[in-house]
PDB file of C-alpha atoms and ligand atoms in Angstrom:
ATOM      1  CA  UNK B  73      -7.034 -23.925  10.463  1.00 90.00           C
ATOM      2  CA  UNK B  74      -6.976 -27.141  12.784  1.00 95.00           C
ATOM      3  CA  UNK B  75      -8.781 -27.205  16.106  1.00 97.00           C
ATOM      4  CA  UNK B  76      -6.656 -27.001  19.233  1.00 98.00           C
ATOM      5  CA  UNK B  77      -6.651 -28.101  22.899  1.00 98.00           C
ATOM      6  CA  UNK B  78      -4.188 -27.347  25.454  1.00 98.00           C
ATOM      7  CA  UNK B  79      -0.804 -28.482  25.549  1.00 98.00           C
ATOM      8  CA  UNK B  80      -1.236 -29.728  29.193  1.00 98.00           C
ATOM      9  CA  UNK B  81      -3.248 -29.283  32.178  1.00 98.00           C
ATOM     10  CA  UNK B  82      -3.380 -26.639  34.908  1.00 97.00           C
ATOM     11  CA  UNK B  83      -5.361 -25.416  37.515  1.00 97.00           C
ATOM     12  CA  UNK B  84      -6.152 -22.823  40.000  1.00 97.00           C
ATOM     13  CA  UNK B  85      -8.333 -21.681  42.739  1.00 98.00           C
ATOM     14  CA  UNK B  86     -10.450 -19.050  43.487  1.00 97.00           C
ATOM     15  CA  UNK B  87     -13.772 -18.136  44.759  1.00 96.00           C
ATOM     16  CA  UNK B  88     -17.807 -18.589  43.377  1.00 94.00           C
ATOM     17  CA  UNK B  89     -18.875 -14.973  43.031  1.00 91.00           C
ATOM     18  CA  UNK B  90     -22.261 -16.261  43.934  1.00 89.00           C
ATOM     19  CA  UNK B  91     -21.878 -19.080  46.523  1.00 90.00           C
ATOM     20  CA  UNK B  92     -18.706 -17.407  47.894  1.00 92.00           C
ATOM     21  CA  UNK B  93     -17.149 -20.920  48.429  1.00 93.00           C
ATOM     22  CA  UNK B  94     -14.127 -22.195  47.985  1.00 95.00           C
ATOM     23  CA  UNK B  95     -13.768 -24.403  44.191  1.00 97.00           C
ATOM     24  CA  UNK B  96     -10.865 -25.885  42.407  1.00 98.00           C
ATOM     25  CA  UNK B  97     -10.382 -25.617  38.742  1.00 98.00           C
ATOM     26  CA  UNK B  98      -8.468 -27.753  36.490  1.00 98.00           C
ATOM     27  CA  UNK B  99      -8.189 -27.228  32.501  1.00 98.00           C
ATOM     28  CA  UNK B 100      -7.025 -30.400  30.485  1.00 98.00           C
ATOM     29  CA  UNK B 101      -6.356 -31.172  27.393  1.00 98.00           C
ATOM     30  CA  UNK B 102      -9.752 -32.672  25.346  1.00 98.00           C
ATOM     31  CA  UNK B 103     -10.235 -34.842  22.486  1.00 98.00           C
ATOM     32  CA  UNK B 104     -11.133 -33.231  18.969  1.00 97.00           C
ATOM     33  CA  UNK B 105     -14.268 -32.739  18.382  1.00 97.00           C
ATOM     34  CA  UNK B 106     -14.966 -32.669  22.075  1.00 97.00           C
ATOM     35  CA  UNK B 107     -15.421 -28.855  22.409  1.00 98.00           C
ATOM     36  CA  UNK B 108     -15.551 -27.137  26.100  1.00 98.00           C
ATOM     37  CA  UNK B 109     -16.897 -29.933  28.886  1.00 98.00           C
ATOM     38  CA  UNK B 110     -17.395 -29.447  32.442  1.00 98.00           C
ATOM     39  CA  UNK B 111     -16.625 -32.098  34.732  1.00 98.00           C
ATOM     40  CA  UNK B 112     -17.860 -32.247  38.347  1.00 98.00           C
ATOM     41  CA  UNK B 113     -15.353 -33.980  40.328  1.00 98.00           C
ATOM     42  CA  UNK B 114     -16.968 -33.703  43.327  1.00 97.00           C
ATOM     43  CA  UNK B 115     -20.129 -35.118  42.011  1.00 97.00           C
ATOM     44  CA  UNK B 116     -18.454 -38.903  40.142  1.00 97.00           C
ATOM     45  CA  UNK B 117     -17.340 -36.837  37.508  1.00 98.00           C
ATOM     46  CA  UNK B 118     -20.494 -36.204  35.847  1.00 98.00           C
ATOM     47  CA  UNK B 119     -19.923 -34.085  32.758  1.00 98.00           C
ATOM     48  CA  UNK B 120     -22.025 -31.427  31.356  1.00 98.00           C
ATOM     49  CA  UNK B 121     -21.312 -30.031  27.879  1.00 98.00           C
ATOM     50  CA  UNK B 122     -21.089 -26.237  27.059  1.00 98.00           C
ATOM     51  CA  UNK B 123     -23.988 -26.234  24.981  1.00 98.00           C
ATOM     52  CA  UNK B 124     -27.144 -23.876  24.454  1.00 97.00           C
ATOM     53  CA  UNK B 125     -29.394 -27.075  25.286  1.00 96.00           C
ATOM     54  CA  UNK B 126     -28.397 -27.082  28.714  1.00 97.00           C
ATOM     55  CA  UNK B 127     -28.899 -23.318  29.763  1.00 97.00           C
ATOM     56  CA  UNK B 128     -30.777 -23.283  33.021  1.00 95.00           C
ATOM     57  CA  UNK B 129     -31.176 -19.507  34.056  1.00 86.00           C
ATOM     58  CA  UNK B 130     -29.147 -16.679  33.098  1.00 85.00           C
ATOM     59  CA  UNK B 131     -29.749 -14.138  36.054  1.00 82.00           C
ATOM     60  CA  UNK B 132     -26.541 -12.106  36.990  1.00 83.00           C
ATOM     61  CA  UNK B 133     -24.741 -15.011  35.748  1.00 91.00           C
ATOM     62  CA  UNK B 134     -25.061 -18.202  33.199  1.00 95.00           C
ATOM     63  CA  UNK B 135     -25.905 -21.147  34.755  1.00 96.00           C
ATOM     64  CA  UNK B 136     -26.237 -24.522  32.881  1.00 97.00           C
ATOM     65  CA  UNK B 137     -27.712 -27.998  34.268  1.00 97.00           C
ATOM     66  CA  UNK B 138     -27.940 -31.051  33.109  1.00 97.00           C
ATOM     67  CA  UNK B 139     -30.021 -34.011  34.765  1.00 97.00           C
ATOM     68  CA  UNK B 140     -30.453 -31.777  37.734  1.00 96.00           C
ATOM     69  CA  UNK B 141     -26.245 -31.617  38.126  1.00 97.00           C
ATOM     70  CA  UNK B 142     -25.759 -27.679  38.089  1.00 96.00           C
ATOM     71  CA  UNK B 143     -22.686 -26.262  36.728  1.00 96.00           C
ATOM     72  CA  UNK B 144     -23.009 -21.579  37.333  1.00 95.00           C
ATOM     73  CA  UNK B 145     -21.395 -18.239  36.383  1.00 95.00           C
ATOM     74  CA  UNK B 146     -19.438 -20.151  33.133  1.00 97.00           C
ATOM     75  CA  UNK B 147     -19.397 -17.390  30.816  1.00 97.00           C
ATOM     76  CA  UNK B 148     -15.736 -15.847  32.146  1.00 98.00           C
ATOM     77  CA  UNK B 149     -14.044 -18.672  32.060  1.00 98.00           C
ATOM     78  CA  UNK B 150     -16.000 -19.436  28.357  1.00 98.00           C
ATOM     79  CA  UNK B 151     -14.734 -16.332  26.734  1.00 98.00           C
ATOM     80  CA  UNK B 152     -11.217 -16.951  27.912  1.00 98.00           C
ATOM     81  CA  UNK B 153     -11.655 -19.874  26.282  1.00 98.00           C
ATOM     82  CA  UNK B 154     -13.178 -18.860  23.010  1.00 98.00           C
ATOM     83  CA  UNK B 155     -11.492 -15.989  22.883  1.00 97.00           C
ATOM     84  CA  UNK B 156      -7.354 -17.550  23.087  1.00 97.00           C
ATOM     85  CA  UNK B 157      -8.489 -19.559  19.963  1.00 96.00           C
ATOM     86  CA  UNK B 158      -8.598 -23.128  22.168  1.00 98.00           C
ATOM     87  CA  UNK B 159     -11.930 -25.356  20.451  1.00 98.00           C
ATOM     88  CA  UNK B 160     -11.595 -28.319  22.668  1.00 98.00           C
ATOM     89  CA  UNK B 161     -11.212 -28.679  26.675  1.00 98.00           C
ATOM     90  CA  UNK B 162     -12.073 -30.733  29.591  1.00 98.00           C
ATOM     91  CA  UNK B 163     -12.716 -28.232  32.582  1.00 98.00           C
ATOM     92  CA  UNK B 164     -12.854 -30.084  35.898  1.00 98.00           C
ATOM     93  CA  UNK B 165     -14.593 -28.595  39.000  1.00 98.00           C
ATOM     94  CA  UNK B 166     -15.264 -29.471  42.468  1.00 97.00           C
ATOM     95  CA  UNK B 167     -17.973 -27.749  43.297  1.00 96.00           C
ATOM     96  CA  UNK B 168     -21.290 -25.555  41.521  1.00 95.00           C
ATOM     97  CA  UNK B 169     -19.759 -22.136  40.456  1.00 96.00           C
ATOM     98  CA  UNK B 170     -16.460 -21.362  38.322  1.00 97.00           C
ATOM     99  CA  UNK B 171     -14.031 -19.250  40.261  1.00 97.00           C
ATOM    100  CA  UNK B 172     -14.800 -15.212  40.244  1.00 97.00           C
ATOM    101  CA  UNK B 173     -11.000 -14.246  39.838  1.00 97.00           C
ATOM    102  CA  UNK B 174     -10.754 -10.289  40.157  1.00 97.00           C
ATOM    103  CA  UNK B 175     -14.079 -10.469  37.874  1.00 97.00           C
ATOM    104  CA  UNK B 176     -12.717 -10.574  34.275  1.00 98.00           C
ATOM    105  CA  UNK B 177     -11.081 -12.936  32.039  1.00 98.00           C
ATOM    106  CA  UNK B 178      -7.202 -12.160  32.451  1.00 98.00           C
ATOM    107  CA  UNK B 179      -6.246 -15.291  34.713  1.00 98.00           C
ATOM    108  CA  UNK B 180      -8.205 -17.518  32.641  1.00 98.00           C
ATOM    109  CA  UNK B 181      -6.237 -16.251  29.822  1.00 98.00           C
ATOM    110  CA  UNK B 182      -3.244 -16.339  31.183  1.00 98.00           C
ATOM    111  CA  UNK B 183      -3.553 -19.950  32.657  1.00 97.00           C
ATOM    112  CA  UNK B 184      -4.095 -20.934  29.144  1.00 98.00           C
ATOM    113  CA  UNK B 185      -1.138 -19.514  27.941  1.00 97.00           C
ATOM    114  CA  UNK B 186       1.117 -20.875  30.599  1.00 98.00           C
ATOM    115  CA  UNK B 187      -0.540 -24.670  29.639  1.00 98.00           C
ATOM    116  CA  UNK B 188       0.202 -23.810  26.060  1.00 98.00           C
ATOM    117  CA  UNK B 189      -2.293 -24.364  22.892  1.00 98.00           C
ATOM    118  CA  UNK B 190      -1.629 -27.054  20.457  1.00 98.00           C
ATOM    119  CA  UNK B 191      -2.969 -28.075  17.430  1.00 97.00           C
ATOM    120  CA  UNK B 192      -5.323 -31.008  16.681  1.00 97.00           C
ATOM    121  CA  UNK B 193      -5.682 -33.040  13.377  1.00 96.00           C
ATOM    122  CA  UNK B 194      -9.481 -32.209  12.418  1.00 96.00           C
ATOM    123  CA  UNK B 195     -10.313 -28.912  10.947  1.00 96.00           C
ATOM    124  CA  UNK B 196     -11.599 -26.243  12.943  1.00 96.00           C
ATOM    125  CA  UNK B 197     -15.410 -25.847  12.157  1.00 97.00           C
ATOM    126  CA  UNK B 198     -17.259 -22.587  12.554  1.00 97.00           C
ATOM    127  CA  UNK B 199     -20.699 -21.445  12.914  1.00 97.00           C
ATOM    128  CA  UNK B 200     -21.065 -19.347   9.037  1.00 97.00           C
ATOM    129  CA  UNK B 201     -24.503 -17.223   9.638  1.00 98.00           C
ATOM    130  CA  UNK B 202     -26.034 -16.581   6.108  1.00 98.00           C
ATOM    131  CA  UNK B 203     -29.394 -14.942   7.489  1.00 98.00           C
ATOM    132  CA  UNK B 204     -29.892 -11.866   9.914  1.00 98.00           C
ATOM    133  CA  UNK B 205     -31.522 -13.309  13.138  1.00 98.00           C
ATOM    134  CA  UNK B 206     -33.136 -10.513  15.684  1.00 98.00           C
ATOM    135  CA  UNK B 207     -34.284 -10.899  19.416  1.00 98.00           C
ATOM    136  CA  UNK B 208     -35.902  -8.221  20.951  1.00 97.00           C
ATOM    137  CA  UNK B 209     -37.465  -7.572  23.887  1.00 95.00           C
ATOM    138  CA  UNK B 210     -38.743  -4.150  25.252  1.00 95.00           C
ATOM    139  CA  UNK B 211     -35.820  -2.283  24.566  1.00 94.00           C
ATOM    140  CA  UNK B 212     -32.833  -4.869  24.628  1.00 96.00           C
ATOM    141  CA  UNK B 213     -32.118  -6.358  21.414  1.00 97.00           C
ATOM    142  CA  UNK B 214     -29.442  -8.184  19.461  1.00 98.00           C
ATOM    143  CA  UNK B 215     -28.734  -9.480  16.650  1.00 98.00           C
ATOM    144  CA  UNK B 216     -26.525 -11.964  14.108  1.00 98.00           C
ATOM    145  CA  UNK B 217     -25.699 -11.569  10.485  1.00 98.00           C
ATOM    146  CA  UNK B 218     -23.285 -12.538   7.931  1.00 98.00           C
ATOM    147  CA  UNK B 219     -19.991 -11.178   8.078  1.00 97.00           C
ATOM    148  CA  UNK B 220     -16.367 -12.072   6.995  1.00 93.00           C
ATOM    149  CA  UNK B 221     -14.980 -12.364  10.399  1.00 92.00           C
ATOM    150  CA  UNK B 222     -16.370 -12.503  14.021  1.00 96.00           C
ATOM    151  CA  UNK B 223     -17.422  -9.378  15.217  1.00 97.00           C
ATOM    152  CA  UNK B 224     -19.176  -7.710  17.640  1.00 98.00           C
ATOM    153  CA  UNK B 225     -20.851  -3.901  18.139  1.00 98.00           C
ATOM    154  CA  UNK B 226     -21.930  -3.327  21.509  1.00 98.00           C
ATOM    155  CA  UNK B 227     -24.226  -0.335  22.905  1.00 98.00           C
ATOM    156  CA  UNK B 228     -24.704  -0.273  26.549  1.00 97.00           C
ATOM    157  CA  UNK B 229     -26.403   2.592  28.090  1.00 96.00           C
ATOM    158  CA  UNK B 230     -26.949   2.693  32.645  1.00 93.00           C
ATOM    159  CA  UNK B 231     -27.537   6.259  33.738  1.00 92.00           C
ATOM    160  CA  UNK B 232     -24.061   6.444  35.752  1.00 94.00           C
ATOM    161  CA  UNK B 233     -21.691   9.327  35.457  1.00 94.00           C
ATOM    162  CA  UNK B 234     -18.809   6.597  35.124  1.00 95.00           C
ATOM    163  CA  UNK B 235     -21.241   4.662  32.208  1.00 95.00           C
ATOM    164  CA  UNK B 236     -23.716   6.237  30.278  1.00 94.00           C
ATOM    165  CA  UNK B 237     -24.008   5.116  27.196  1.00 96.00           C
ATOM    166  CA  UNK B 238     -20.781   3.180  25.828  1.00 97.00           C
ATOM    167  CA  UNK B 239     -20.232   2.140  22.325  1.00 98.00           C
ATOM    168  CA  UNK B 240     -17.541  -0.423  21.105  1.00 98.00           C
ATOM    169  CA  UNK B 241     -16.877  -2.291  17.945  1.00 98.00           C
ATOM    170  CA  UNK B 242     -14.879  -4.992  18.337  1.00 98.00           C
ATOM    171  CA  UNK B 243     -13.682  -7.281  15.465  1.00 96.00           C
ATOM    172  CA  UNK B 244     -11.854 -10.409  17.045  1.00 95.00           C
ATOM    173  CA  UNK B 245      -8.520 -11.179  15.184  1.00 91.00           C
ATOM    174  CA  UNK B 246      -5.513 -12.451  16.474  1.00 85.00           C
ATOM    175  CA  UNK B 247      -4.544 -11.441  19.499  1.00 89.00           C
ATOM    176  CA  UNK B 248      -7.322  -8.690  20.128  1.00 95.00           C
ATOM    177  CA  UNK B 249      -9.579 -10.171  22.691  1.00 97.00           C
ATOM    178  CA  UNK B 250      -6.229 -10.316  24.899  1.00 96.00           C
ATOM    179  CA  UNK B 251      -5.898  -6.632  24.475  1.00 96.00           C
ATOM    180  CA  UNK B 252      -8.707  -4.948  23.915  1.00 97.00           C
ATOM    181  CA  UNK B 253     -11.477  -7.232  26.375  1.00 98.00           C
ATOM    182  CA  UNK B 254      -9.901 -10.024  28.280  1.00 98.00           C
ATOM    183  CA  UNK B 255      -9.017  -7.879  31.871  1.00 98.00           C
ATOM    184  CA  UNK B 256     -12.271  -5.806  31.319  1.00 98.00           C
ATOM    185  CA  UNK B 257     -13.879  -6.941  34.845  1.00 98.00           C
ATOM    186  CA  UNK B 258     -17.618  -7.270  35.690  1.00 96.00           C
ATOM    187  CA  UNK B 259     -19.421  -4.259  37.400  1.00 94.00           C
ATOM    188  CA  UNK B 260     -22.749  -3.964  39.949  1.00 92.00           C
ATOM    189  CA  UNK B 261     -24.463  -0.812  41.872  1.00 92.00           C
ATOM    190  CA  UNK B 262     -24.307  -0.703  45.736  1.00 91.00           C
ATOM    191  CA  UNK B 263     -28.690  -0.397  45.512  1.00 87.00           C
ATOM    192  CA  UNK B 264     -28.284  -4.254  44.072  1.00 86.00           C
ATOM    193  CA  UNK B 265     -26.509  -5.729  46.644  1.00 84.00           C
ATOM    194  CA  UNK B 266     -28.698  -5.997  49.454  1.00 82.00           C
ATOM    195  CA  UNK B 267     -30.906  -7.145  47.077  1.00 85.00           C
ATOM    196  CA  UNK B 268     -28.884 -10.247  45.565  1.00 85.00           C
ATOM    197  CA  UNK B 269     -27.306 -10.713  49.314  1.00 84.00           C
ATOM    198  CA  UNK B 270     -31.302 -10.936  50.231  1.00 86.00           C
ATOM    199  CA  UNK B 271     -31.390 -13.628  47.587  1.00 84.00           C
ATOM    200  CA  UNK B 272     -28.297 -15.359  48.158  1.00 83.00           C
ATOM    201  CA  UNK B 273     -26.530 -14.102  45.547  1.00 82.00           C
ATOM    202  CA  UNK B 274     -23.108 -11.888  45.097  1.00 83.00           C
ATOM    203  CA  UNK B 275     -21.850 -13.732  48.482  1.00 87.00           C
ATOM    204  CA  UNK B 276     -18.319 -13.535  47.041  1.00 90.00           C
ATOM    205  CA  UNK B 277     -18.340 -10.537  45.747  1.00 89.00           C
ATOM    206  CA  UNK B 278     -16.132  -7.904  46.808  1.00 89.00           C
ATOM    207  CA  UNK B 279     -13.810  -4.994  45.366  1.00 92.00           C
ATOM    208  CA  UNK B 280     -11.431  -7.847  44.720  1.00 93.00           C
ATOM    209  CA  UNK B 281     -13.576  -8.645  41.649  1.00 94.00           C
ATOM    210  CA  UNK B 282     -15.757  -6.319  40.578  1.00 94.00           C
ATOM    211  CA  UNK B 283     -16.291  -2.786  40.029  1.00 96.00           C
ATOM    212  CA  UNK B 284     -19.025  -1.546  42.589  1.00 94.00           C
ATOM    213  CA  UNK B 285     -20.806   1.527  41.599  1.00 95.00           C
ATOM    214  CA  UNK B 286     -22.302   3.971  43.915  1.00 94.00           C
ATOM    215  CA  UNK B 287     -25.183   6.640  42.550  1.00 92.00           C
ATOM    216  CA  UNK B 288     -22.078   9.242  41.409  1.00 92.00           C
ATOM    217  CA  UNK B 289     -19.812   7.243  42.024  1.00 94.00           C
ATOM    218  CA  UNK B 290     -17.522   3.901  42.655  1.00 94.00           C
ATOM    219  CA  UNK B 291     -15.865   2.061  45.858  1.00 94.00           C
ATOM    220  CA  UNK B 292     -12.982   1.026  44.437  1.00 94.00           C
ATOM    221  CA  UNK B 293      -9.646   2.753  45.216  1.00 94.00           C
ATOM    222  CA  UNK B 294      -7.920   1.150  42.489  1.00 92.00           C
ATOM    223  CA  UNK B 295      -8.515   3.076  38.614  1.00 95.00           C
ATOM    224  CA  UNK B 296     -10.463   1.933  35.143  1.00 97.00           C
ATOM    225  CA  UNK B 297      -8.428  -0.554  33.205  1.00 97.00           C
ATOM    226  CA  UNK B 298     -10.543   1.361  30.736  1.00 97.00           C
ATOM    227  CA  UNK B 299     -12.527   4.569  30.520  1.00 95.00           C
ATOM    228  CA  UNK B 300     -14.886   1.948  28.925  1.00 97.00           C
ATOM    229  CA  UNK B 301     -14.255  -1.088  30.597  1.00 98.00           C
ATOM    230  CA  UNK B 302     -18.222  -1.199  31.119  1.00 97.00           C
ATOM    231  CA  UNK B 303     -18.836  -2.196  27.916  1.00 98.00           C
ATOM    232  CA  UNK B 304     -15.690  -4.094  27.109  1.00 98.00           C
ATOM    233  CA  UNK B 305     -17.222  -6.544  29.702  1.00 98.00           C
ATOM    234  CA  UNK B 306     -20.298  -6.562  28.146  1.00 98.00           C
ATOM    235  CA  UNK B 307     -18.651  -8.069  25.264  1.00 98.00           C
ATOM    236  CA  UNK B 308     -16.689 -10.523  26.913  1.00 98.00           C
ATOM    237  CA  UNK B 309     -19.841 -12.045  28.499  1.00 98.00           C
ATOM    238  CA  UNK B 310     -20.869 -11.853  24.704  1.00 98.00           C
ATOM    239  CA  UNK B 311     -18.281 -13.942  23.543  1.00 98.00           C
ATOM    240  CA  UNK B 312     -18.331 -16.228  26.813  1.00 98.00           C
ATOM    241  CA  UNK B 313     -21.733 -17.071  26.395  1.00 98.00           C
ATOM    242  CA  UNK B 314     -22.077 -17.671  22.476  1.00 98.00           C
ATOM    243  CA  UNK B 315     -19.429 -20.008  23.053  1.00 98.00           C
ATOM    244  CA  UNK B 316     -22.389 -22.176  24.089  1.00 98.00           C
ATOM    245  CA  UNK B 317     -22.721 -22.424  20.431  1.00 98.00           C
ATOM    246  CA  UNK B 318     -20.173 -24.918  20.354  1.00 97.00           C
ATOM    247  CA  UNK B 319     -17.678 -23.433  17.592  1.00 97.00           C
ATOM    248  CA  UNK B 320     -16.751 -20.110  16.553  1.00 96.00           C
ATOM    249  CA  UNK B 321     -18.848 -17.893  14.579  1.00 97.00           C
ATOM    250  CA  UNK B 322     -17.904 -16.499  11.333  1.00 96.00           C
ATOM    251  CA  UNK B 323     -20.501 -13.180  11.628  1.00 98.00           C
ATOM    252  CA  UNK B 324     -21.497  -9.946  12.783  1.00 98.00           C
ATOM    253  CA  UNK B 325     -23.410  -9.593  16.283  1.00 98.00           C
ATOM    254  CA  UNK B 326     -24.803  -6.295  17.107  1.00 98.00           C
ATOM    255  CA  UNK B 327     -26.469  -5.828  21.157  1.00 98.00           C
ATOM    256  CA  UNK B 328     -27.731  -2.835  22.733  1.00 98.00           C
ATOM    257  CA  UNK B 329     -28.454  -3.355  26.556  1.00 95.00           C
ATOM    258  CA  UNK B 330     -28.007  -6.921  25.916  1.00 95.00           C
ATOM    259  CA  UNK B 331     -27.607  -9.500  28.835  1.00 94.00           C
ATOM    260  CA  UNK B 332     -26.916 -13.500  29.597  1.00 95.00           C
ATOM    261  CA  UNK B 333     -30.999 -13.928  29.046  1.00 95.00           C
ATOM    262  CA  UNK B 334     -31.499 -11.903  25.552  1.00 96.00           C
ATOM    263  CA  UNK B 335     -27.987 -13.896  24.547  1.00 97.00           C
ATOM    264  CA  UNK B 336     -29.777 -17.252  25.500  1.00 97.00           C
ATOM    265  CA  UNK B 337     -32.856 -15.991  23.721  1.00 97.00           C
ATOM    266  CA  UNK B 338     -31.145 -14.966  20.563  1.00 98.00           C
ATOM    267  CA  UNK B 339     -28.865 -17.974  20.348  1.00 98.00           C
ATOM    268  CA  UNK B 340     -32.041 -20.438  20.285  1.00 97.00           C
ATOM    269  CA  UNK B 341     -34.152 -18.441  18.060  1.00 98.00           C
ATOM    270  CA  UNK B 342     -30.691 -18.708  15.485  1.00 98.00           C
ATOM    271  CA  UNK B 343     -30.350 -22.909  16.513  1.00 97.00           C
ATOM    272  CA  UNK B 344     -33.995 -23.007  15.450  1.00 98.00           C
ATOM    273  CA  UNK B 345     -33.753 -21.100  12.427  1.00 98.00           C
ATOM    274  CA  UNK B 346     -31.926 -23.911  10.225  1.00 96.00           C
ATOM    275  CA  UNK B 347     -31.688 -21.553   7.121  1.00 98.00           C
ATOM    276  CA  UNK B 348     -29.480 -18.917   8.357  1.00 98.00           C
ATOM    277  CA  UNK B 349     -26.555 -20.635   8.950  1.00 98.00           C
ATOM    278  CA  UNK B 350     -24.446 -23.903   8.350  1.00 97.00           C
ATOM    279  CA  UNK B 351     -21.150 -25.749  10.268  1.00 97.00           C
ATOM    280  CA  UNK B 352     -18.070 -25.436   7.431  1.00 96.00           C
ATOM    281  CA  UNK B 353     -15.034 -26.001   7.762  1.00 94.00           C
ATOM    282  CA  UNK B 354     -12.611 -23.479   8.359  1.00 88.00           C
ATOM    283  CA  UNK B 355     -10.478 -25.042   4.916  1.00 71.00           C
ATOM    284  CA  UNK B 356     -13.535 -24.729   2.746  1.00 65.00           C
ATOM    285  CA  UNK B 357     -13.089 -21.459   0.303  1.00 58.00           C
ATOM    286  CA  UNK B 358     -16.497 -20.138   1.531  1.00 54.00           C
ATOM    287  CA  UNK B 359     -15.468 -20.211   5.161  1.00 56.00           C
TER     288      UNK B 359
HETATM  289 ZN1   ZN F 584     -19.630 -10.962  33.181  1.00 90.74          ZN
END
């Protein structure tokens, strides 16, 4: 397997979920070995990496900085990404938070398929985990351990008629995170919003991109993509966020009531442990 970039760049527009402003995106195509790389066009074109070093905070949404330059609410546009198989991309911005979109992954995905993917010269490398690695804290925990392919079991549990507790395996093969998780959209309760409007978050938000839940309840018109498109979210923030690891992973992750901060926590407890995994290429016979 060889890496890939895009075939050519695109863009659209959209709102910060967040800020509620007004950004341009663009997606180009990126040098091997160059992975996923924010560019701030608005700010001299100062470039921060998608990389677990530069996670800043990951309330409601993952935020990275670097040098002060902030860069928030990546992990849609990450799993998109990841998840279409592209290794290497310059993503230009004009402003601090990637578009909201209707709150899942589906126009990222499609954008990228409209650009086109093409193949690179340099192997594809991928993160091979030969050690279990655990984070846990209270009663959110996850986990990473060897597997064959990249996979993911998921458990969330919210005490919502719509929710409860959700359970999903997902093994990502070709052409599964388009089916099965990309246009599974993010979700919040009504008894949050005043609360993240109080803190100047959610400003964008809307029915328009997320599913708003009352106590019995939601205020959307429109149906489920999924009976349990809950936790089909929860796994594409998964997958958006580990792409911070900088390559794909060749193992098993297992999260129950997992979010962005226990996924920062467990990725740099796994960068620290050196012994549980290694880079190989995706040629060698052991990959
Ligand atoms: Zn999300």
């Amino acid at each position: 397997m060889k890496q890939t970039t895009l075939a050519k760049p695109i863009d659209i527009s959209g709102i910060g979920l967040h800020t509620g402003v007004e950004v341009n995106l663009m997606l180009k195509p990126a040098p091997e070995n160059s992975g996923y790389i924010f560019v701030r066009t608005d700010l001299d074109r100062f470039e921060i990496p998608a990389s677990v070093e530069y996670i800043s905070h990951c309330s409601y949404a993952t935020t990275l900085m670097r040098r002060g330059v902030v860069l928030s609410t990546c992990e849609h546009l990450l799993s998109a990404l990841r998840g279409s198989g592209v290794d290497n991309c310059f993503i230009e911005i004009d402003n601090i938070e990637i578009p909201i979109m209707d709150g899942s992954s589906e126009d990222f995905v499609e954008l990228i398929t409209t650009a086109g993917i093409v193949k690179q010269d340099s192997p594809r490398h991928l993160l091979r985990i030969l050690e279990r690695v655990e984070y846990e804290q209270g009663d959110r925990r996850m986990s990473i351990e060897p597997a064959e392919n990249f996979e993911i079991d998921c458990v969330i549990d919210f005490p919502h008629p719509f929710i409860e507790r959700q359970r999903l395996n997902f093994v990502f093969e070709n052409g599964s995170f388009g089916r099965e998780i990309a246009s599974a959209r993010t979700f919040g309760f009504t008894h949050e919003i005043d609360m993240l409007r109080k803190a100047n978050l959610a400003l964008g938000g809307s029915l328009d991109n997320a599913i708003v839940l009352t106590d019995d309840g939601m205020l959307n018109q429109t149906p489920l993509r999924f009976d349990d498109e809950f936790v089909r979210h929860k796994i594409l923030d998964i997958i958006g966020d580990l792409a911070l690891l900088g390559m794909p992973i060749k193992g098993k992750i297992t999260a129950e009531k997992s979010g962005h901060a226990v996924h920062a926590s467990l990725m740099s407890k796994l960068l620290k442990a050196e012994h549980a995994w290694e880079i190989v290429e995706s040629s060698d016979p052991a990959a």
